[in-house]
Coordinates of C-alpha atoms in Angstrom, one line a residue:
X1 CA -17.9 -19.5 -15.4
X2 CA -19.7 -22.7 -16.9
X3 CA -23.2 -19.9 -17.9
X4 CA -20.1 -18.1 -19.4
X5 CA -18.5 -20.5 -21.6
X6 CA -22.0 -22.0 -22.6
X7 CA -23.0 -19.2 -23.9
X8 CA -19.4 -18.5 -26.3
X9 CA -19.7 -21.9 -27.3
X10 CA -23.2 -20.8 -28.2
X11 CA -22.3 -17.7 -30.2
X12 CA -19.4 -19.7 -32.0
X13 CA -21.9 -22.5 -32.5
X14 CA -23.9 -19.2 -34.4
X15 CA -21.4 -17.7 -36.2
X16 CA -20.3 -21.4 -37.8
X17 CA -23.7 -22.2 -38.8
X18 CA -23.8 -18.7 -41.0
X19 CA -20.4 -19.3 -42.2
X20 CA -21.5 -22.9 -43.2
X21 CA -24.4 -21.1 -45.5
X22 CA -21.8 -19.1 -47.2
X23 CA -19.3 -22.3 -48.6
X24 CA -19.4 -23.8 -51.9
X25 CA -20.3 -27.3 -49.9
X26 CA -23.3 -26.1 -48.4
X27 CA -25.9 -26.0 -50.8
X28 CA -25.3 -29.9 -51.5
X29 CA -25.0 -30.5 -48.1
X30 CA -28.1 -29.7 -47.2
X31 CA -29.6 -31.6 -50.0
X32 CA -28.1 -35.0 -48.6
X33 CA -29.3 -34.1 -45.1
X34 CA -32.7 -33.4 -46.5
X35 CA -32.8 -36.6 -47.9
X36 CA -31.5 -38.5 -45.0
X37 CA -34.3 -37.4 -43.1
X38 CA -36.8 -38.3 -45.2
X39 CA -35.3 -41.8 -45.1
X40 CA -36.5 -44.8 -43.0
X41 CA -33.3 -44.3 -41.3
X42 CA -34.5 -41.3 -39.2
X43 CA -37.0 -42.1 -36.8
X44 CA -39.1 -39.4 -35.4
X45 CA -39.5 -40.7 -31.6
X46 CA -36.0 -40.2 -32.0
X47 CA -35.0 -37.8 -34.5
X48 CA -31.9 -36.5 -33.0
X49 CA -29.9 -39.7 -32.3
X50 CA -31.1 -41.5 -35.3
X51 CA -30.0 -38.6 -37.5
X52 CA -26.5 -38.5 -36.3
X53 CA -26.1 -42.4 -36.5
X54 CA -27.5 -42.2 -40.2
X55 CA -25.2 -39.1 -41.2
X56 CA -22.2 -41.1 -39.6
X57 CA -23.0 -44.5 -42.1
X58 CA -23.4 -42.1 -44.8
X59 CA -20.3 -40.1 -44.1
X60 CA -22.1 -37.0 -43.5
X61 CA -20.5 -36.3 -40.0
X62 CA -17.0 -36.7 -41.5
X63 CA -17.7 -34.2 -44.0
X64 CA -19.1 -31.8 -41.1
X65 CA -16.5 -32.4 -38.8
X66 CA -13.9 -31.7 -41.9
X67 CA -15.6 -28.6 -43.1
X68 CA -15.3 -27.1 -39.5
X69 CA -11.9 -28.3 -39.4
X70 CA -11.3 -26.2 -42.6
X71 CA -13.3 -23.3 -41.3
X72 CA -11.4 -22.9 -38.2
X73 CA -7.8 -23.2 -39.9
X74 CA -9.0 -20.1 -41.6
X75 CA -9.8 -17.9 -38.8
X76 CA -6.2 -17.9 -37.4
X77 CA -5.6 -14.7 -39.1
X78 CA -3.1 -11.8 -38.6
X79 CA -3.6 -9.0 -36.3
X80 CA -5.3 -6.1 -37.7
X81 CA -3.6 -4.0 -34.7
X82 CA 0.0 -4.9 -36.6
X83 CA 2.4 -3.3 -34.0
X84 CA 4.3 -2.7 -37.9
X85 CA 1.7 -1.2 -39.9
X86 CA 4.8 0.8 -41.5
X87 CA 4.7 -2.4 -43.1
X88 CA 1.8 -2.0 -45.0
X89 CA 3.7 1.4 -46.6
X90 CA 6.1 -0.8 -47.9
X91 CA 4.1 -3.8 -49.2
X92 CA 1.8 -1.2 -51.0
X93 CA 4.9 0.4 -52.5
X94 CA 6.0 -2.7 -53.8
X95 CA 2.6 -3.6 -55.1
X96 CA 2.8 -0.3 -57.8
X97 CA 5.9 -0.9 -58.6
X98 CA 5.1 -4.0 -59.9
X99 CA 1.9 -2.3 -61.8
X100 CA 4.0 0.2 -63.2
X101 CA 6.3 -2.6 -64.4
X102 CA 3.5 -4.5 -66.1
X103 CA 2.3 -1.1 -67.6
X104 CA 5.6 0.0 -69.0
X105 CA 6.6 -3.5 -70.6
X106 CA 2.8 -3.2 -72.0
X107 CA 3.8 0.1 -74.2
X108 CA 6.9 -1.0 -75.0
X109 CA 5.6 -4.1 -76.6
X110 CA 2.6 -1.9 -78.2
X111 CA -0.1 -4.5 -76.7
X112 CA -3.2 -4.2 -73.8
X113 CA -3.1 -5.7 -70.6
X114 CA -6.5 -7.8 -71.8
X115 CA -7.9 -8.3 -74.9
X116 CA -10.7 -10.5 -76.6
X117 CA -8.6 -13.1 -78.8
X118 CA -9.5 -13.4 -81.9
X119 CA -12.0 -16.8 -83.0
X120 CA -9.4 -18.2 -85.2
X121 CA -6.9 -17.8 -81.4
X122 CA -9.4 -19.1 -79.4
X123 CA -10.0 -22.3 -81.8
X124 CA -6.8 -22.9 -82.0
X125 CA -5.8 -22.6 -78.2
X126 CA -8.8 -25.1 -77.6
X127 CA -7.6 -27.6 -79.9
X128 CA -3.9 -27.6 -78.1
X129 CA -5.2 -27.0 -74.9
X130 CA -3.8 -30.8 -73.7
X131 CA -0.4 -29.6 -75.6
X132 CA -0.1 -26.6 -74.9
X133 CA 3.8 -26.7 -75.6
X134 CA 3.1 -26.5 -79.3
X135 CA 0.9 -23.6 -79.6
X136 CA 3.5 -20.9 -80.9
X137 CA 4.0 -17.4 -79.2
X138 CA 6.6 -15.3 -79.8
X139 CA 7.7 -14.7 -76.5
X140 CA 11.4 -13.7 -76.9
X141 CA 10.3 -9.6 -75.7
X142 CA 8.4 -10.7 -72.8
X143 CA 10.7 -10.9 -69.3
X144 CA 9.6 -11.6 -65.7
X145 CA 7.9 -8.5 -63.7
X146 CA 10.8 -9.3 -60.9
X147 CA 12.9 -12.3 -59.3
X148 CA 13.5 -13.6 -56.3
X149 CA 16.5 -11.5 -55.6
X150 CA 14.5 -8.2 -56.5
X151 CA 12.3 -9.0 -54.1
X152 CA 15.1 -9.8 -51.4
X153 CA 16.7 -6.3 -52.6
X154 CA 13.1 -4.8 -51.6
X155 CA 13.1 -6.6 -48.1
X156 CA 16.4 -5.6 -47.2
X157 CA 15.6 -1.8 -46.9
X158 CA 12.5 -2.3 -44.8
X159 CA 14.9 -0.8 -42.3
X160 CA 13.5 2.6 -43.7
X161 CA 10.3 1.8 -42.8
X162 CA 10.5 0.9 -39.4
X163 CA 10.9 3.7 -36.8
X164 CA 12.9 2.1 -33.9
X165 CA 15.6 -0.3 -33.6
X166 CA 16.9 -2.3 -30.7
X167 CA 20.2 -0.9 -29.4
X168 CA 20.4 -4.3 -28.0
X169 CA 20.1 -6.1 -31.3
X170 CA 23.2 -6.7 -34.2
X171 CA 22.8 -4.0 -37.3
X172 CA 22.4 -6.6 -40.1
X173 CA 19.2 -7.0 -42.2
X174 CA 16.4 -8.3 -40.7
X175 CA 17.3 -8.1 -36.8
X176 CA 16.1 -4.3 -36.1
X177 CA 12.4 -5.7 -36.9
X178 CA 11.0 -5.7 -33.6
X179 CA 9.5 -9.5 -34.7
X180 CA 9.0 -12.3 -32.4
X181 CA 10.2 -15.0 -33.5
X182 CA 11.0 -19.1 -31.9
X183 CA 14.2 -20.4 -30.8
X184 CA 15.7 -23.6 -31.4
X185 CA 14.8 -25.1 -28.0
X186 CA 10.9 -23.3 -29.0
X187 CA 11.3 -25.2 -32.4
X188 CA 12.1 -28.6 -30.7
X189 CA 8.7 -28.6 -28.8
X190 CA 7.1 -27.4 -31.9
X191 CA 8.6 -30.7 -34.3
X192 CA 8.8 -33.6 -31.0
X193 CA 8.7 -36.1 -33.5
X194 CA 11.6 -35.4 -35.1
X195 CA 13.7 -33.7 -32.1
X196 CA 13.1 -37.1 -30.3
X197 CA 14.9 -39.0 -32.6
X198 CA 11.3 -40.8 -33.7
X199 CA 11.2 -43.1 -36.9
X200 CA 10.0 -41.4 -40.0
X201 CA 9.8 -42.2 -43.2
X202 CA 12.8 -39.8 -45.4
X203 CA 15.2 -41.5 -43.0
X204 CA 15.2 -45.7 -43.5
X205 CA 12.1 -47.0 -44.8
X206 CA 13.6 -50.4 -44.5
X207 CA 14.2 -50.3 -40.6
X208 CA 12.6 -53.0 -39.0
X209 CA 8.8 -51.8 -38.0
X210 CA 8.2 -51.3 -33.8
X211 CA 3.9 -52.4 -34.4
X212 CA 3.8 -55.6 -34.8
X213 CA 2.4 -56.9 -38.0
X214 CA 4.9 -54.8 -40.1
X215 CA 8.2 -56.0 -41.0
X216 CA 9.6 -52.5 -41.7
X217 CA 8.8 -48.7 -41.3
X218 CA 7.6 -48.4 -44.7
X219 CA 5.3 -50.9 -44.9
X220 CA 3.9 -50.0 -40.9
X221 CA 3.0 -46.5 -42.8
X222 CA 1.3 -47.8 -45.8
X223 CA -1.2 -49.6 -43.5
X224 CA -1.8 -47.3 -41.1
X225 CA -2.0 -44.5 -44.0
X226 CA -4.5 -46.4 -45.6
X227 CA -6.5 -46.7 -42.5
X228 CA -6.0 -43.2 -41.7
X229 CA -7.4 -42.3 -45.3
X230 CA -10.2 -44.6 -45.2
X231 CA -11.2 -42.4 -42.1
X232 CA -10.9 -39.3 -44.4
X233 CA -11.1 -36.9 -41.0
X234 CA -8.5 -34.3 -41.8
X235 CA -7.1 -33.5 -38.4
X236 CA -5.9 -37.6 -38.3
X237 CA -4.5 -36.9 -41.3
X238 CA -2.7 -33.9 -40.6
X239 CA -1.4 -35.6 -37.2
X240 CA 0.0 -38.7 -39.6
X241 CA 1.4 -36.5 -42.3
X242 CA 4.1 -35.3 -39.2
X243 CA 5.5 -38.6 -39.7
X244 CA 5.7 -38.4 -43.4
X245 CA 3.3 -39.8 -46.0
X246 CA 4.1 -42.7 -48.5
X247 CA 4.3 -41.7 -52.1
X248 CA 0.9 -43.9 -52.8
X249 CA -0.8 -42.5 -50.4
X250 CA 0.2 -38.8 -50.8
X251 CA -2.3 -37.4 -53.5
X252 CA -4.9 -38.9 -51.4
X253 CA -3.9 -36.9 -48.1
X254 CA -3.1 -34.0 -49.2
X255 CA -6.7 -33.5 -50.8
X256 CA -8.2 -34.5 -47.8
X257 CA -5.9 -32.3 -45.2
X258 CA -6.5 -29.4 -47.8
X259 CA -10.1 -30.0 -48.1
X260 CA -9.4 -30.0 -52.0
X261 CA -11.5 -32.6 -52.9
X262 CA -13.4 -32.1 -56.7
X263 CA -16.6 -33.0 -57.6
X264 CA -19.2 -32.0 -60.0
X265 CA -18.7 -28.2 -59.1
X266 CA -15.1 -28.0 -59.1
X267 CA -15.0 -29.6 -62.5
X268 CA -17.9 -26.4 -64.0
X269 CA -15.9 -24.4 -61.9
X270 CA -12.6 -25.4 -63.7
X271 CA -14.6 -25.4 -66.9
X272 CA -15.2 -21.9 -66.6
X273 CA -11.5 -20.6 -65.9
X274 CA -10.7 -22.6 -69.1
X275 CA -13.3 -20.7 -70.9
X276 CA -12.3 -17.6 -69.5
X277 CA -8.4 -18.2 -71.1
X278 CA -9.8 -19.1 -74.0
X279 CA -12.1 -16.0 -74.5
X280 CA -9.9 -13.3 -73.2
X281 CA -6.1 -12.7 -74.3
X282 CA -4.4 -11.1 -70.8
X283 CA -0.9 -10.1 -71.5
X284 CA -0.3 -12.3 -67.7
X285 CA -0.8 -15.4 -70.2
X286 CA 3.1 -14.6 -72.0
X287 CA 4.7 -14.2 -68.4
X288 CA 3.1 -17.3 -67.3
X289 CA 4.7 -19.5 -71.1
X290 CA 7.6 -17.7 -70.4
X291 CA 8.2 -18.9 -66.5
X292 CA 7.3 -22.2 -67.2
X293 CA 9.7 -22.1 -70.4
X294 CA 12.5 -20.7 -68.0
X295 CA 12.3 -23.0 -65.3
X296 CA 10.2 -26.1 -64.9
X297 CA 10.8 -27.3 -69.4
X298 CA 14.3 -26.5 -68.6
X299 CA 14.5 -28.7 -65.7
X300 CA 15.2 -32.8 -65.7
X301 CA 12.6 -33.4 -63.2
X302 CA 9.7 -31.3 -64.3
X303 CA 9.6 -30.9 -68.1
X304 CA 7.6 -33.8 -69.1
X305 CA 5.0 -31.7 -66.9
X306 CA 5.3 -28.7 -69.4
X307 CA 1.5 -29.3 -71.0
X308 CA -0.4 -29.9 -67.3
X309 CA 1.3 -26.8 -65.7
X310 CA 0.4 -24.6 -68.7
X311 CA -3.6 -25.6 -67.8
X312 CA -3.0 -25.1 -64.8
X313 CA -1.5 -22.2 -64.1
X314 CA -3.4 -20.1 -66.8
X315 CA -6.6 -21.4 -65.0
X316 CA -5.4 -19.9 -61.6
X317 CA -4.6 -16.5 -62.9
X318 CA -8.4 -16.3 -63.8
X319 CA -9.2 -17.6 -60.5
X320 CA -10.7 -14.6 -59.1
X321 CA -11.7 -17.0 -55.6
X322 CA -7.8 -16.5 -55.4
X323 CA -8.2 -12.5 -54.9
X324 CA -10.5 -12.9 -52.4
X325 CA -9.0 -15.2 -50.3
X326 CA -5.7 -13.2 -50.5
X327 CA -7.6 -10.0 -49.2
X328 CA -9.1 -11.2 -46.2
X329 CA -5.8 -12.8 -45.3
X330 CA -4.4 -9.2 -45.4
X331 CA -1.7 -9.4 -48.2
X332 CA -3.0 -7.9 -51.0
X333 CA -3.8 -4.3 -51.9
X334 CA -6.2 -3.0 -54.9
X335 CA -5.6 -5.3 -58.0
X336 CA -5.3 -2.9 -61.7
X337 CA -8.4 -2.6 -63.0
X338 CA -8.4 -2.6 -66.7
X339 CA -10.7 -2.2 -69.7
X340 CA -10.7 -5.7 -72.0
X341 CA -9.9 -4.5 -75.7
X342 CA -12.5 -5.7 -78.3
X343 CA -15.5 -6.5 -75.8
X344 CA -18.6 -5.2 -76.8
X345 CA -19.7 -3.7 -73.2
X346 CA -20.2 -1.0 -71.8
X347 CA -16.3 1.2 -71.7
X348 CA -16.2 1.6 -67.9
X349 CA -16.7 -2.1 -67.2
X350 CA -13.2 -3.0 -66.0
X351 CA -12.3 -6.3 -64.7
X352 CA -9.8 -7.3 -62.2
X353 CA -5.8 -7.6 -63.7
X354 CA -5.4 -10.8 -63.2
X355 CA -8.5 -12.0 -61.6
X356 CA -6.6 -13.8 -59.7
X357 CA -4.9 -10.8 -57.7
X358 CA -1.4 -12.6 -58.6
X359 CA 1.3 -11.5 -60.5
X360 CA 3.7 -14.2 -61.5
X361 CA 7.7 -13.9 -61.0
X362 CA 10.5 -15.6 -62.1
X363 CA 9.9 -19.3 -60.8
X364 CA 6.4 -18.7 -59.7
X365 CA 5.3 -21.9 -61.6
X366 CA 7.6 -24.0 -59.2
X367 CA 4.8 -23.7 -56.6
X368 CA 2.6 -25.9 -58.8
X369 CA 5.2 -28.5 -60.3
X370 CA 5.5 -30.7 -57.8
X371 CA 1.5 -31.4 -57.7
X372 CA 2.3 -32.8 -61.0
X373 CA 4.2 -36.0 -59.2
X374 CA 1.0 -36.0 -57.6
X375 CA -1.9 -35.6 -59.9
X376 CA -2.8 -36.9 -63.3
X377 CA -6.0 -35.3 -63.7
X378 CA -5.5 -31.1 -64.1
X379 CA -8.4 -30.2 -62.0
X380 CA -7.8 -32.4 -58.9
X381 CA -3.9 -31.3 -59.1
X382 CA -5.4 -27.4 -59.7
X383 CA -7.3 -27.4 -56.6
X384 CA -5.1 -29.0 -54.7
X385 CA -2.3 -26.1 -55.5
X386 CA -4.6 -24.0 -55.1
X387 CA -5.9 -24.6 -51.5
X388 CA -1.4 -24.9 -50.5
X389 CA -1.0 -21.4 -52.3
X390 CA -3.9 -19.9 -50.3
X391 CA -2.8 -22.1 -47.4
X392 CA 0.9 -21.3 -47.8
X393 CA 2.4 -19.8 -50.6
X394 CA 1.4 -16.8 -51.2
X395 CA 3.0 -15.7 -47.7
X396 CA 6.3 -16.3 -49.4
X397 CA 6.1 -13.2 -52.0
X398 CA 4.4 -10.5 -50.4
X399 CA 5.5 -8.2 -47.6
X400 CA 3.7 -8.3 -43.9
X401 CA 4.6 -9.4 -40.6
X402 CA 2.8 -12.9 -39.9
X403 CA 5.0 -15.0 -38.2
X404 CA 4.5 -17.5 -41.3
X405 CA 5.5 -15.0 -43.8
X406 CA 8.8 -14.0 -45.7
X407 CA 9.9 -11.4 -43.4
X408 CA 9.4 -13.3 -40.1
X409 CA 10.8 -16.4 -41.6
X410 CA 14.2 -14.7 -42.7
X411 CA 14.2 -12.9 -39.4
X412 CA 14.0 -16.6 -38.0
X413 CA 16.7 -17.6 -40.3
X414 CA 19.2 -15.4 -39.1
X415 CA 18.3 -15.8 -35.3
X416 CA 18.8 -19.3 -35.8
X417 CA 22.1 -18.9 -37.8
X418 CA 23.7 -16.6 -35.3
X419 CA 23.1 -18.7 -32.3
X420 CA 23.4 -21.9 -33.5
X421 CA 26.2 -21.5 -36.1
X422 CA 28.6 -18.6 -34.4
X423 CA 31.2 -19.0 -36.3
X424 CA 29.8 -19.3 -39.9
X425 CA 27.7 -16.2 -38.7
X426 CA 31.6 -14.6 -38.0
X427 CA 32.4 -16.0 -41.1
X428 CA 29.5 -14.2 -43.1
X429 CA 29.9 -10.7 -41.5
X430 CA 34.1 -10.9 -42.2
X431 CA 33.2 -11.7 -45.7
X432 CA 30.8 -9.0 -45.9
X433 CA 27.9 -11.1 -46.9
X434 CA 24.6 -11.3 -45.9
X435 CA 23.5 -14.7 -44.9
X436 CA 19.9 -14.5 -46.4
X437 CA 21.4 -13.5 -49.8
X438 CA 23.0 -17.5 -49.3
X439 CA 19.4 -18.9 -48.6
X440 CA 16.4 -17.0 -50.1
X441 CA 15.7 -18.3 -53.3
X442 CA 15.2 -21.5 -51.0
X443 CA 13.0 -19.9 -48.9
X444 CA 11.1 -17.9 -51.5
X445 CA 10.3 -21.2 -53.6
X446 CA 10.1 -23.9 -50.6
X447 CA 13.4 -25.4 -52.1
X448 CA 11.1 -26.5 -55.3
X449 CA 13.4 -26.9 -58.0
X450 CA 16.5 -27.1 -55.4
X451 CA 15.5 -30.5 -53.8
X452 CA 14.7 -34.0 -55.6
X453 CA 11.0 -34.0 -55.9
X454 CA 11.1 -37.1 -53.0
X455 CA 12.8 -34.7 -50.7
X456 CA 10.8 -32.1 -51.6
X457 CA 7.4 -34.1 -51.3
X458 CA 8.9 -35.2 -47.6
X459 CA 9.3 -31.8 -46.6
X460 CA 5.8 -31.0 -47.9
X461 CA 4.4 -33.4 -45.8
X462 CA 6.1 -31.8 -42.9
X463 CA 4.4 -28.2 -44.2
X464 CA 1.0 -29.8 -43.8
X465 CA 1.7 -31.9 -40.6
X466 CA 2.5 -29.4 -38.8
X467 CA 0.7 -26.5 -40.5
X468 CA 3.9 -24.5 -40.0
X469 CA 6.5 -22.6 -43.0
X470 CA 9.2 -22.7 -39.8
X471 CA 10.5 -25.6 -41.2
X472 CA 12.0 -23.9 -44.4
X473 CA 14.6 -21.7 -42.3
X474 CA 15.1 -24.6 -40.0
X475 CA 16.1 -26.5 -43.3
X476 CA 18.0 -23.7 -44.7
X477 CA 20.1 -23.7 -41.4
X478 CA 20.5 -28.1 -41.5
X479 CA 21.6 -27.5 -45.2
X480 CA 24.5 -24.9 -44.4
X481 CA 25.4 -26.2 -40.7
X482 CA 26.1 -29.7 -43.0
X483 CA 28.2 -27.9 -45.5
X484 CA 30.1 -25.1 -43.6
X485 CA 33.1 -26.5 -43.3
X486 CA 33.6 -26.2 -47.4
X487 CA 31.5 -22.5 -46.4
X488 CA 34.4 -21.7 -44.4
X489 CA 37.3 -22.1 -47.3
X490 CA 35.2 -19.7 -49.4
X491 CA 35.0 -15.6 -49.7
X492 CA 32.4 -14.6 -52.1
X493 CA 29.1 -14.8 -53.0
X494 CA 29.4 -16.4 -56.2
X495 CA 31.3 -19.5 -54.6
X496 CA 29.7 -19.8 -51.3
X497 CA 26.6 -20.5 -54.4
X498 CA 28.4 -23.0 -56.1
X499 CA 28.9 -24.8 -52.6
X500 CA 25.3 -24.8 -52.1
X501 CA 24.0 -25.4 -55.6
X502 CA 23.5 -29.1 -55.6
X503 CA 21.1 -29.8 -53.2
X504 CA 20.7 -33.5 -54.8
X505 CA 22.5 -35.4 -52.0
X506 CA 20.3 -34.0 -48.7
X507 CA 18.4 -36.3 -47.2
X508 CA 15.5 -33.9 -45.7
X509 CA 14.2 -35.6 -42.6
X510 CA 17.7 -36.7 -41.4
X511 CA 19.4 -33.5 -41.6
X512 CA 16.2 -31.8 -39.6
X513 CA 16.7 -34.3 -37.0
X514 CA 20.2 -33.7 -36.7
X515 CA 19.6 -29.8 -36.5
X516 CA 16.6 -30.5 -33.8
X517 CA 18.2 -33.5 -31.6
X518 CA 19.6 -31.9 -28.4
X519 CA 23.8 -32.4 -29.2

């Protein structure tokens, strides 16, 4: 058995090394090792234990030990053997309907999917690009591809796609997906920190500190955060995010847990998206003025971020690093290829629409505002989002059955409802409302634009902690088991929505202890 296990360890040990050659980091990496060796440092009677004692004072094992970290995190991917590749049917569906939008609001508004822009555009788009709220489109023909609730119209007949049902299970949405999902006593050995009652910051910063040394909980984490982030190993600091991060500390760990850290490549890299907006006119570039007009410059918390999430977000559509992580993490199909209008090459060259593989929706650009708490500089707070969308978000707009995605998580949503909250489930099904219609637009979003950026930022933390979306339908379910008792004295949609609109007043952290602490 111990010959056996030698030699996978061996073959992983392989296949790691290969992978290594194929990251951005490596080609730098090996330059700094090359030079430690060639140092006094690294003796050669005992090259293999002076090397690692020299890569340690130089940082270089951290960096390893982080990079395989990363690596690993991104083999944990969906079954190809998906017991509902009906699925797939669906999700591809979707994925044309979406084109055939894009096309048809194209010939109605008589323009092309990508054009060159004009010098006189591109000058004058550079020269705004750090106020990018004064350069003037006319965008008042221009309206989101879809919205949350068209999507949730979309999930609610997967039911058509799927063969069997249980006779065992409740006709109501989501339950007839033969899904696995956790239960409540699963979810409290998932979250022990919080299910044991533990203290963590989002619940009384000022509580008197158990480590001595610290006179209260807040000041307990800033010391042992900035310990923890002078360490810069990302597993530690996913372990201490569980706990919650202090706001100074925050930008800091998320880069390092993400493995989003910029340097001289990032920045050309960056460079070049900027050039690419600059260069070539894609119609995506209205939809994505347009969403940040409609939610993020119309909201209190978020509009002085108008300029930054313009960058940023018209960087990421030409991100086409983006396409190709979403493909190999199986959600998404054949971009449109189209021809750019006014290029001088050859007619058949056709380029990706967008690069990027991602189509914006209404509220899209709430993924990427509340970086901006975050992040002064545009290409640490872009690559940042963009290692949490790859990580994350994009599971929460397209169609497939990973237990982190949309589908699983509303399936978990309802399980959770029905057996932890019987008689607001009763309450919903007399009404003749479907519970997730109450709750998506939180999940779809991650409750940015719903919560206070500190809650929100809390919760975040908890995302990253514990590597895990579970925690948005847990939330959902804390945020209507709080407020069911005003649920109860209403019969409608449209007021159990104004019960539920102000989410300003929820405490995070407190409420998921409350919904995880054994009554």
């Amino acid at each position: 058995m111990e010959e056996l296990k030698d030699e996978a360890i061996h073959h992983t040990a392989l296949k790691l090394a290969e992978e290594i050659k194929n990251l951005s980091i490596y080609k730098s990496f090996y330059s700094d090792v090359q030079k430690l060796v060639s140092s006094t440092n690294v003796k050669k009677e005992d090259f293999k234990q002076t090397l690692q004692q020299a890569m340690k004072e130089k940082g270089l094992d951290t960096k390893l030990r982080n990079t395989v970290y990363h690596w690993v995190r991104t083999q944990t991917k969906q079954n190809k053997l998906d017991p509902l590749t009906s699925l797939q049917k669906a999700s591809a569906q979707w994925e044309k309907r979406i084109h055939k939008s894009l096309n048809s609001m194209c010939s109605d508004l008589e323009t092309s999917l990508a054009k060159i822009r004009p010098q006189s555009e591109q000058d004058e788009l550079s020269d705004k690009w750090n106020e990018l709220s004064t350069y003037t489109l006319d965008l008042s023909k221009y309206r989101p591809v879809y919205a949350p609730k068209d999507f949730l119209e979309v999930l609610l007949t997967l039911s058509g796609y799927v063969p069997f049902t249980r006779e065992d299970e409740p006709k109501w949405e989501f339950a007839h997906l033969p899904l696995q999902v956790k239960t409540l006593d699963e979810l409290r050995k998932l979250y022990p920190e919080w299910s044991s009652g533990e203290p963590l910051l989002g619940v009384n910063p000022s509580m008197p500190s158990q480590v001595p040394g610290f006179a209260t909980l807040e000041a307990e984490r800033v010391g042992l955060g900035e310990r923890v982030a002078a360490l810069a190993y990302a597993p530690v600091v996913q372990e201490y995010l569980k706990r919650g991060s202090p706001q100074s500390l925050r930008a800091t760990l998320w880069s390092l847990v993400l493995g989003s850290d910029v340097r001289q490549q990032q920045i050309t890299a960056f460079n070049q998206l900027k050039a690419s907006v600059l260069e070539i006119d894609l119609m995506i570039d209205k939809l994505i003025f347009k969403d940040v007009q409609l939610t993020a410059s119309n909201d209190d918390q978020y509009f002085v971020f108008e300029d930054l999430l313009y960058q940023v977000m018209l960087c990421f559509s030409r991100d086409g690093g983006v396409q190709s992580a979403l493909v190999e993490a199986g959600c998404a199909g054949a971009p449109l290829m189209v021809a750019v209008r006014g290029r001088h090459a050859p007619a058949d060259r056709l380029i990706a629409f967008p690069p990027s593989g991602v189509i914006p929706f209404h509220g899209f650009s709430m993924y990427a505002t509340p970086f901006c708490y975050l992040y002064d500089d545009p290409v640490q707070l872009y690559y940042t989002f963009r290692a949490f969308y790859i990580r994350y978000w994009h599971r929460l707009h397209y169609i497939s059955t990973h237990p982190q995605g949309i589908v699983s998580l509303c399936l978990l949503y309802e399980r959770l409802l029905e057996a932890n909250e019987p008689l607001l489930w009763i309450h919903f099904r007399n009404i003749n409302i479907n519970p997730v219609r109450v709750v998506f637009k939180w999940l779809m979003r991650a409750f940015s634009g719903h919560l206070p950026p500190d809650q929100l930022l809390l919760l975040w933390d908890a995302i990253l902690g514990y590597d895990s979306l579970e925690i948005l339908p847990l939330l959902a379910l804390a945020i209507l088991s709080f407020r069911k008792e005003n649920i109860f004295q209403v019969n409608t949609l449209q007021n159990v929505d104004a019960v539920l609109a102000d989410l300003s007043t929820i405490s995070v952290i407190p409420l998921l202890q409350l919904a995880l602490m054994k009554p």
